[in-house]
């Protein structure tokens, strides 16, 4: 409607702001309130936010777009941590939880590929309202489905509920006191910061280095989605066989190497293969981080811990978006892409140093089967 880069930038800032400001407090609410109601209300609020965006029909109504984005992303601040917090209780066993997390990541990867294609197809044909109605319907359908799911309330028996600030400190103390969670939070923040910075530079890279169009960007994103599908499919098996430190070290190193190949390429086919390959370990890292977060956190504080990670990801997105143009200004695009890709390799080295090895904090890792004794003549 406006053709304004400033309006677009403000839109992206408005999307990220709620998670930064509200995320930790949303975690407190998730642990105090009945999580099933949180999920239902958050989905309905998300639908209302998209409806506000839909009602903005001219540039004079930009305020409705910003308001709608704020409403939707405030809802997401409750929705994502709450969904992560209820999953262990709904699923049950650790083995089933690993399967559920892998399946969830597989579904998310599939819809990340399908959604943009459907949305842009409808929007370019003048049917943006149809795309918005699909989004609204998805929120309302999720709310309806959740009404039929049995979700027990958080057990707070045996202790007096402290004030909100005290509850927030409890969640932060649990992260600080658990070496696995500390390591996961630190490594994932560096990883997602580098990812966000590279995402900002994806279009300039495609245009100047690959001499490609918007369609080439679409191919790279679709390739990444294919890699994520493959990585999600194998993540459950890897979770039950290898320690967290081993998995994340290998995953981050693999992503970093793929990024170095992709962002130093001058031909689209090479970049496409490398980006697609990066999606496999990228998905594994994402599933492993979320799964270990759940298995290392008591249910009573799981909402706060999940919200802390959600907030950390949002801060990483903002910092990465600010770092990218600064590094380009100090060097040039090629050097900036190489530095940011190498940062992911640094994350792998960081994982070796800050994550604990196999032990009590990896209780669902199955030991290798003992070798069978054999008799030789």
Short mmCIF file of C-alpha atoms in Angstrom, two decimals:
data_model
loop_
_atom_site.label_atom_id
_atom_site.label_comp_id
_atom_site.label_asym_id
_atom_site.label_seq_id
_atom_site.Cartn_x
_atom_site.Cartn_y
_atom_site.Cartn_z
CA UNK A 1 0.00 0.00 0.00
CA UNK A 2 2.82 2.44 0.77
CA UNK A 3 5.92 1.22 -1.03
CA UNK A 4 7.80 2.50 2.02
CA UNK A 5 10.88 0.70 3.33
CA UNK A 6 10.41 2.55 6.64
CA UNK A 7 6.88 1.17 7.03
CA UNK A 8 8.12 -2.33 6.27
CA UNK A 9 10.96 -2.02 8.76
CA UNK A 10 8.57 -0.73 11.42
CA UNK A 11 6.32 -3.70 10.73
CA UNK A 12 9.17 -6.14 11.39
CA UNK A 13 10.09 -4.28 14.58
CA UNK A 14 6.49 -4.40 15.80
CA UNK A 15 6.44 -8.16 15.17
CA UNK A 16 9.54 -8.75 17.31
CA UNK A 17 8.81 -6.27 20.11
CA UNK A 18 6.16 -8.24 22.07
CA UNK A 19 8.42 -11.26 22.52
CA UNK A 20 11.21 -9.07 23.88
CA UNK A 21 9.01 -7.09 26.30
CA UNK A 22 6.32 -9.59 27.27
CA UNK A 23 7.91 -13.02 26.78
CA UNK A 24 9.27 -13.57 30.33
CA UNK A 25 6.06 -12.36 32.00
CA UNK A 26 4.01 -14.59 29.69
CA UNK A 27 5.99 -17.54 31.05
CA UNK A 28 4.95 -16.63 34.59
CA UNK A 29 1.30 -16.53 33.51
CA UNK A 30 1.60 -19.88 31.74
CA UNK A 31 2.83 -21.52 34.95
CA UNK A 32 0.15 -19.87 37.11
CA UNK A 33 -2.89 -20.22 34.86
CA UNK A 34 -4.61 -23.27 33.43
CA UNK A 35 -2.54 -23.91 30.30
CA UNK A 36 -5.44 -25.28 28.28
CA UNK A 37 -7.28 -21.96 28.65
CA UNK A 38 -4.08 -20.09 27.79
CA UNK A 39 -3.80 -22.02 24.53
CA UNK A 40 -7.45 -21.48 23.61
CA UNK A 41 -7.49 -17.76 24.42
CA UNK A 42 -4.14 -17.19 22.69
CA UNK A 43 -5.38 -18.82 19.48
CA UNK A 44 -8.58 -16.75 19.51
CA UNK A 45 -6.52 -13.59 20.15
CA UNK A 46 -4.25 -14.49 17.23
CA UNK A 47 -7.30 -14.75 14.98
CA UNK A 48 -8.48 -11.33 16.20
CA UNK A 49 -5.07 -9.83 15.42
CA UNK A 50 -5.15 -11.09 11.84
CA UNK A 51 -8.72 -9.79 11.48
CA UNK A 52 -7.47 -6.32 12.43
CA UNK A 53 -4.79 -6.54 9.74
CA UNK A 54 -7.45 -7.58 7.23
CA UNK A 55 -9.56 -4.52 8.08
CA UNK A 56 -6.76 -2.14 6.96
CA UNK A 57 -7.74 -1.48 3.35
CA UNK A 58 -5.87 1.78 2.63
CA UNK A 59 -2.61 3.45 3.68
CA UNK A 60 -4.66 5.65 6.01
CA UNK A 61 -5.37 2.53 8.10
CA UNK A 62 -1.75 1.52 8.71
CA UNK A 63 -2.37 1.83 12.45
CA UNK A 64 -4.71 -1.16 12.28
CA UNK A 65 -1.95 -3.25 10.71
CA UNK A 66 0.48 -2.36 13.50
CA UNK A 67 -2.19 -2.95 16.15
CA UNK A 68 -3.12 -6.29 14.60
CA UNK A 69 0.52 -7.38 14.52
CA UNK A 70 0.94 -6.43 18.18
CA UNK A 71 -2.17 -8.39 19.18
CA UNK A 72 -1.15 -11.45 17.18
CA UNK A 73 2.44 -11.48 18.42
CA UNK A 74 1.41 -10.93 22.04
CA UNK A 75 -0.78 -14.00 21.59
CA UNK A 76 2.21 -15.91 20.16
CA UNK A 77 4.22 -14.98 23.28
CA UNK A 78 1.75 -17.12 25.24
CA UNK A 79 0.98 -19.67 22.55
CA UNK A 80 4.43 -21.07 21.74
CA UNK A 81 5.79 -21.49 25.30
CA UNK A 82 2.44 -22.88 26.47
CA UNK A 83 2.38 -25.45 23.66
CA UNK A 84 5.94 -26.49 24.54
CA UNK A 85 5.04 -26.67 28.24
CA UNK A 86 1.98 -28.92 27.83
CA UNK A 87 3.55 -31.35 25.36
CA UNK A 88 5.38 -33.55 27.91
CA UNK A 89 2.25 -33.97 30.04
CA UNK A 90 0.02 -34.73 27.06
CA UNK A 91 2.45 -37.16 25.41
CA UNK A 92 3.61 -39.07 28.48
CA UNK A 93 6.79 -41.11 28.10
CA UNK A 94 10.18 -39.73 27.08
CA UNK A 95 10.29 -41.92 23.97
CA UNK A 96 6.90 -40.63 22.87
CA UNK A 97 8.00 -37.07 23.64
CA UNK A 98 10.98 -37.42 21.30
CA UNK A 99 8.65 -38.73 18.60
CA UNK A 100 6.17 -35.90 19.20
CA UNK A 101 8.85 -33.22 18.99
CA UNK A 102 10.26 -34.70 15.79
CA UNK A 103 6.77 -34.96 14.27
CA UNK A 104 5.96 -31.39 15.30
CA UNK A 105 9.16 -30.12 13.68
CA UNK A 106 8.36 -32.12 10.54
CA UNK A 107 4.89 -30.58 10.35
CA UNK A 108 6.22 -27.07 10.97
CA UNK A 109 8.82 -27.51 8.23
CA UNK A 110 6.19 -28.71 5.77
CA UNK A 111 3.89 -25.79 6.48
CA UNK A 112 6.78 -23.31 6.31
CA UNK A 113 7.22 -24.50 2.73
CA UNK A 114 3.53 -24.64 1.83
CA UNK A 115 2.34 -21.48 3.61
CA UNK A 116 4.49 -18.89 1.80
CA UNK A 117 3.74 -20.50 -1.56
CA UNK A 118 -0.01 -20.42 -0.97
CA UNK A 119 0.06 -16.94 0.55
CA UNK A 120 2.10 -15.32 -2.22
CA UNK A 121 0.05 -17.13 -4.88
CA UNK A 122 -3.18 -15.69 -3.45
CA UNK A 123 -1.75 -12.21 -2.79
CA UNK A 124 -0.26 -11.76 -6.27
CA UNK A 125 -3.67 -12.54 -7.75
CA UNK A 126 -5.43 -9.95 -5.64
CA UNK A 127 -6.80 -12.46 -3.12
CA UNK A 128 -4.95 -11.28 -0.02
CA UNK A 129 -8.23 -11.41 1.94
CA UNK A 130 -8.43 -15.15 1.21
CA UNK A 131 -4.93 -15.68 2.65
CA UNK A 132 -5.92 -13.73 5.77
CA UNK A 133 -9.14 -15.73 6.18
CA UNK A 134 -7.14 -18.98 5.94
CA UNK A 135 -4.87 -17.67 8.73
CA UNK A 136 -7.86 -16.70 10.88
CA UNK A 137 -9.48 -20.08 10.30
CA UNK A 138 -6.26 -21.88 11.31
CA UNK A 139 -6.17 -20.09 14.69
CA UNK A 140 -9.85 -20.81 15.36
CA UNK A 141 -9.49 -24.46 14.28
CA UNK A 142 -6.54 -24.86 16.66
CA UNK A 143 -8.59 -23.40 19.52
CA UNK A 144 -11.45 -25.80 18.74
CA UNK A 145 -9.12 -28.81 18.62
CA UNK A 146 -7.50 -27.91 21.95
CA UNK A 147 -10.91 -27.89 23.68
CA UNK A 148 -11.01 -31.66 23.15
CA UNK A 149 -7.50 -32.35 24.48
CA UNK A 150 -7.07 -33.43 28.12
CA UNK A 151 -4.53 -31.08 29.71
CA UNK A 152 -4.10 -31.18 33.45
CA UNK A 153 -3.42 -28.04 35.48
CA UNK A 154 0.04 -27.30 36.88
CA UNK A 155 0.60 -28.82 40.33
CA UNK A 156 1.28 -26.07 42.88
CA UNK A 157 0.46 -28.05 45.99
CA UNK A 158 2.73 -27.80 49.01
CA UNK A 159 4.01 -24.25 48.55
CA UNK A 160 2.81 -20.67 48.68
CA UNK A 161 2.74 -18.87 45.35
CA UNK A 162 5.17 -15.92 45.47
CA UNK A 163 4.69 -12.61 43.71
CA UNK A 164 5.12 -12.34 39.94
CA UNK A 165 8.70 -11.05 40.22
CA UNK A 166 9.52 -13.96 42.52
CA UNK A 167 8.04 -16.43 40.05
CA UNK A 168 10.11 -14.91 37.27
CA UNK A 169 13.26 -15.23 39.36
CA UNK A 170 12.43 -18.89 40.07
CA UNK A 171 12.41 -19.65 36.35
CA UNK A 172 15.66 -17.78 35.75
CA UNK A 173 17.29 -19.49 38.75
CA UNK A 174 16.33 -22.88 37.34
CA UNK A 175 18.04 -22.03 34.05
CA UNK A 176 21.10 -20.62 35.85
CA UNK A 177 21.31 -23.68 38.11
CA UNK A 178 21.03 -26.27 35.32
CA UNK A 179 24.21 -26.56 33.28
CA UNK A 180 22.42 -28.12 30.32
CA UNK A 181 19.86 -25.31 30.10
CA UNK A 182 22.56 -22.65 30.50
CA UNK A 183 24.51 -24.17 27.67
CA UNK A 184 21.47 -24.59 25.44
CA UNK A 185 20.42 -20.98 25.96
CA UNK A 186 23.90 -19.58 25.26
CA UNK A 187 24.60 -21.64 22.16
CA UNK A 188 21.13 -21.22 20.66
CA UNK A 189 21.31 -17.44 21.14
CA UNK A 190 24.60 -17.15 19.24
CA UNK A 191 23.34 -19.54 16.56
CA UNK A 192 20.06 -17.70 15.97
CA UNK A 193 21.78 -14.31 16.01
CA UNK A 194 24.05 -15.42 13.16
CA UNK A 195 21.05 -16.96 11.38
CA UNK A 196 19.06 -13.73 11.63
CA UNK A 197 21.98 -11.70 10.30
CA UNK A 198 22.42 -14.04 7.33
CA UNK A 199 18.67 -13.91 6.65
CA UNK A 200 18.88 -10.12 6.40
CA UNK A 201 21.69 -10.47 3.83
CA UNK A 202 20.02 -13.25 1.83
CA UNK A 203 18.40 -10.95 -0.73
CA UNK A 204 21.52 -8.79 -1.31
CA UNK A 205 23.56 -12.00 -1.62
CA UNK A 206 21.15 -13.46 -4.17
CA UNK A 207 21.02 -10.25 -6.20
CA UNK A 208 24.72 -9.30 -6.19
CA UNK A 209 26.59 -12.61 -5.92
CA UNK A 210 24.21 -15.03 -7.62
CA UNK A 211 22.67 -12.41 -9.96
CA UNK A 212 19.31 -13.97 -9.20
CA UNK A 213 15.78 -12.67 -8.78
CA UNK A 214 13.10 -13.03 -6.14
CA UNK A 215 12.37 -16.43 -7.61
CA UNK A 216 15.93 -17.52 -6.75
CA UNK A 217 15.34 -16.43 -3.14
CA UNK A 218 12.20 -18.57 -3.16
CA UNK A 219 14.20 -21.55 -4.40
CA UNK A 220 16.75 -21.15 -1.58
CA UNK A 221 14.02 -20.91 1.07
CA UNK A 222 12.21 -23.92 -0.40
CA UNK A 223 15.49 -25.86 -0.41
CA UNK A 224 16.03 -25.01 3.24
CA UNK A 225 12.53 -26.31 3.94
CA UNK A 226 13.32 -29.61 2.22
CA UNK A 227 16.42 -29.95 4.40
CA UNK A 228 14.37 -29.23 7.51
CA UNK A 229 11.90 -31.95 6.56
CA UNK A 230 14.71 -34.49 6.27
CA UNK A 231 16.36 -33.36 9.50
CA UNK A 232 13.07 -33.50 11.40
CA UNK A 233 12.48 -37.04 10.19
CA UNK A 234 15.77 -38.35 11.63
CA UNK A 235 15.94 -36.24 14.79
CA UNK A 236 14.04 -38.65 17.02
CA UNK A 237 16.48 -41.46 16.32
CA UNK A 238 19.46 -39.20 16.98
CA UNK A 239 17.99 -37.85 20.25
CA UNK A 240 17.76 -41.34 21.72
CA UNK A 241 21.26 -42.39 20.66
CA UNK A 242 23.58 -39.47 21.24
CA UNK A 243 24.33 -36.99 24.01
CA UNK A 244 23.24 -33.38 23.64
CA UNK A 245 26.77 -32.01 23.40
CA UNK A 246 27.68 -34.44 20.62
CA UNK A 247 24.52 -33.76 18.63
CA UNK A 248 24.68 -29.98 18.84
CA UNK A 249 28.42 -29.79 18.20
CA UNK A 250 28.09 -31.83 15.02
CA UNK A 251 24.88 -30.04 13.98
CA UNK A 252 26.26 -26.52 14.43
CA UNK A 253 29.54 -27.42 12.73
CA UNK A 254 27.66 -28.95 9.79
CA UNK A 255 25.41 -25.92 9.41
CA UNK A 256 28.42 -23.59 9.57
CA UNK A 257 30.29 -25.50 6.86
CA UNK A 258 27.19 -25.56 4.64
CA UNK A 259 26.74 -21.81 5.13
CA UNK A 260 30.38 -21.14 4.21
CA UNK A 261 29.92 -23.08 0.97
CA UNK A 262 26.55 -21.48 0.22
CA UNK A 263 27.47 -17.87 0.90
CA UNK A 264 30.81 -18.00 -0.91
CA UNK A 265 29.20 -19.56 -3.99
CA UNK A 266 28.74 -17.59 -7.20
CA UNK A 267 26.33 -20.03 -8.86
CA UNK A 268 22.76 -20.69 -7.75
CA UNK A 269 22.93 -24.54 -8.02
CA UNK A 270 25.89 -24.71 -5.61
CA UNK A 271 24.24 -22.32 -3.15
CA UNK A 272 20.96 -24.23 -3.41
CA UNK A 273 22.56 -27.59 -2.64
CA UNK A 274 24.49 -26.16 0.31
CA UNK A 275 21.48 -24.34 1.78
CA UNK A 276 19.32 -27.46 1.39
CA UNK A 277 21.99 -29.54 3.13
CA UNK A 278 22.19 -27.01 5.98
CA UNK A 279 18.52 -27.59 6.75
CA UNK A 280 19.16 -31.19 7.88
CA UNK A 281 21.49 -30.42 10.82
CA UNK A 282 19.61 -27.15 11.41
CA UNK A 283 16.40 -29.06 12.08
CA UNK A 284 18.22 -31.55 14.31
CA UNK A 285 19.66 -28.70 16.40
CA UNK A 286 16.24 -27.10 16.78
CA UNK A 287 14.48 -30.32 17.80
CA UNK A 288 17.26 -31.35 20.19
CA UNK A 289 17.25 -27.96 21.93
CA UNK A 290 13.48 -27.98 22.42
CA UNK A 291 13.39 -31.60 23.55
CA UNK A 292 16.21 -31.26 26.09
CA UNK A 293 14.59 -28.10 27.43
CA UNK A 294 11.44 -30.08 28.18
CA UNK A 295 13.18 -33.07 29.75
CA UNK A 296 15.44 -30.90 31.94
CA UNK A 297 12.70 -28.73 33.42
CA UNK A 298 10.05 -29.56 36.06
CA UNK A 299 6.49 -28.99 34.90
CA UNK A 300 5.94 -26.26 37.51
CA UNK A 301 8.48 -23.93 35.85
CA UNK A 302 8.36 -25.23 32.28
CA UNK A 303 6.29 -22.30 31.02
CA UNK A 304 8.80 -19.76 32.35
CA UNK A 305 11.79 -21.63 30.96
CA UNK A 306 10.14 -22.06 27.54
CA UNK A 307 9.22 -18.36 27.52
CA UNK A 308 12.81 -17.42 28.36
CA UNK A 309 14.04 -19.35 25.34
CA UNK A 310 11.33 -17.76 23.17
CA UNK A 311 12.41 -14.31 24.35
CA UNK A 312 16.06 -15.16 23.72
CA UNK A 313 15.23 -16.13 20.13
CA UNK A 314 13.40 -12.82 19.61
CA UNK A 315 16.31 -10.82 20.99
CA UNK A 316 18.64 -12.78 18.72
CA UNK A 317 16.50 -11.86 15.72
CA UNK A 318 16.67 -8.16 16.59
CA UNK A 319 20.42 -8.22 17.31
CA UNK A 320 21.13 -10.17 14.13
CA UNK A 321 19.12 -7.72 12.05
CA UNK A 322 21.17 -4.85 13.51
CA UNK A 323 24.54 -6.59 13.24
CA UNK A 324 24.23 -7.55 9.57
CA UNK A 325 24.21 -4.04 8.03
CA UNK A 326 26.88 -2.91 10.51
CA UNK A 327 29.28 -5.70 9.47
CA UNK A 328 28.64 -4.97 5.79
CA UNK A 329 29.35 -1.26 6.37
CA UNK A 330 32.64 -2.06 8.12
CA UNK A 331 33.79 -4.62 5.53
CA UNK A 332 31.80 -5.62 2.44
CA UNK A 333 29.05 -8.09 1.63
CA UNK A 334 31.33 -11.05 0.88
CA UNK A 335 33.40 -10.63 4.04
CA UNK A 336 30.28 -10.12 6.14
CA UNK A 337 28.73 -13.33 4.82
CA UNK A 338 31.91 -15.27 5.56
CA UNK A 339 32.20 -13.84 9.10
CA UNK A 340 28.60 -14.62 9.96
CA UNK A 341 28.84 -18.13 8.51
CA UNK A 342 32.00 -18.73 10.54
CA UNK A 343 30.13 -17.56 13.65
CA UNK A 344 28.00 -20.69 13.39
CA UNK A 345 31.22 -22.73 13.48
CA UNK A 346 32.17 -20.81 16.62
CA UNK A 347 28.84 -21.95 18.08
CA UNK A 348 29.96 -25.56 17.57
CA UNK A 349 33.15 -24.91 19.52
CA UNK A 350 31.11 -23.13 22.15
CA UNK A 351 28.85 -26.19 22.50
CA UNK A 352 31.87 -28.34 23.35
CA UNK A 353 32.85 -25.94 26.14
CA UNK A 354 29.51 -25.08 27.77
CA UNK A 355 27.34 -28.19 27.35
CA UNK A 356 27.70 -31.14 29.75
CA UNK A 357 28.62 -34.54 28.37
CA UNK A 358 26.56 -37.70 28.51
CA UNK A 359 25.24 -38.25 32.01
CA UNK A 360 22.41 -37.44 34.37
CA UNK A 361 21.15 -34.55 32.24
CA UNK A 362 20.68 -36.81 29.21
CA UNK A 363 18.47 -39.46 30.87
CA UNK A 364 16.68 -40.47 27.68
CA UNK A 365 19.87 -41.35 25.78
CA UNK A 366 19.97 -45.09 25.40
CA UNK A 367 23.33 -46.75 26.07
CA UNK A 368 24.88 -48.66 23.23
CA UNK A 369 24.15 -52.36 23.21
CA UNK A 370 27.02 -54.45 24.64
CA UNK A 371 29.10 -56.40 22.16
CA UNK A 372 28.25 -60.09 21.98
CA UNK A 373 30.92 -62.56 22.99
CA UNK A 374 31.98 -64.87 20.19
CA UNK A 375 33.97 -68.09 20.13
CA UNK A 376 36.63 -68.49 17.50
CA UNK A 377 38.03 -71.89 16.59
#
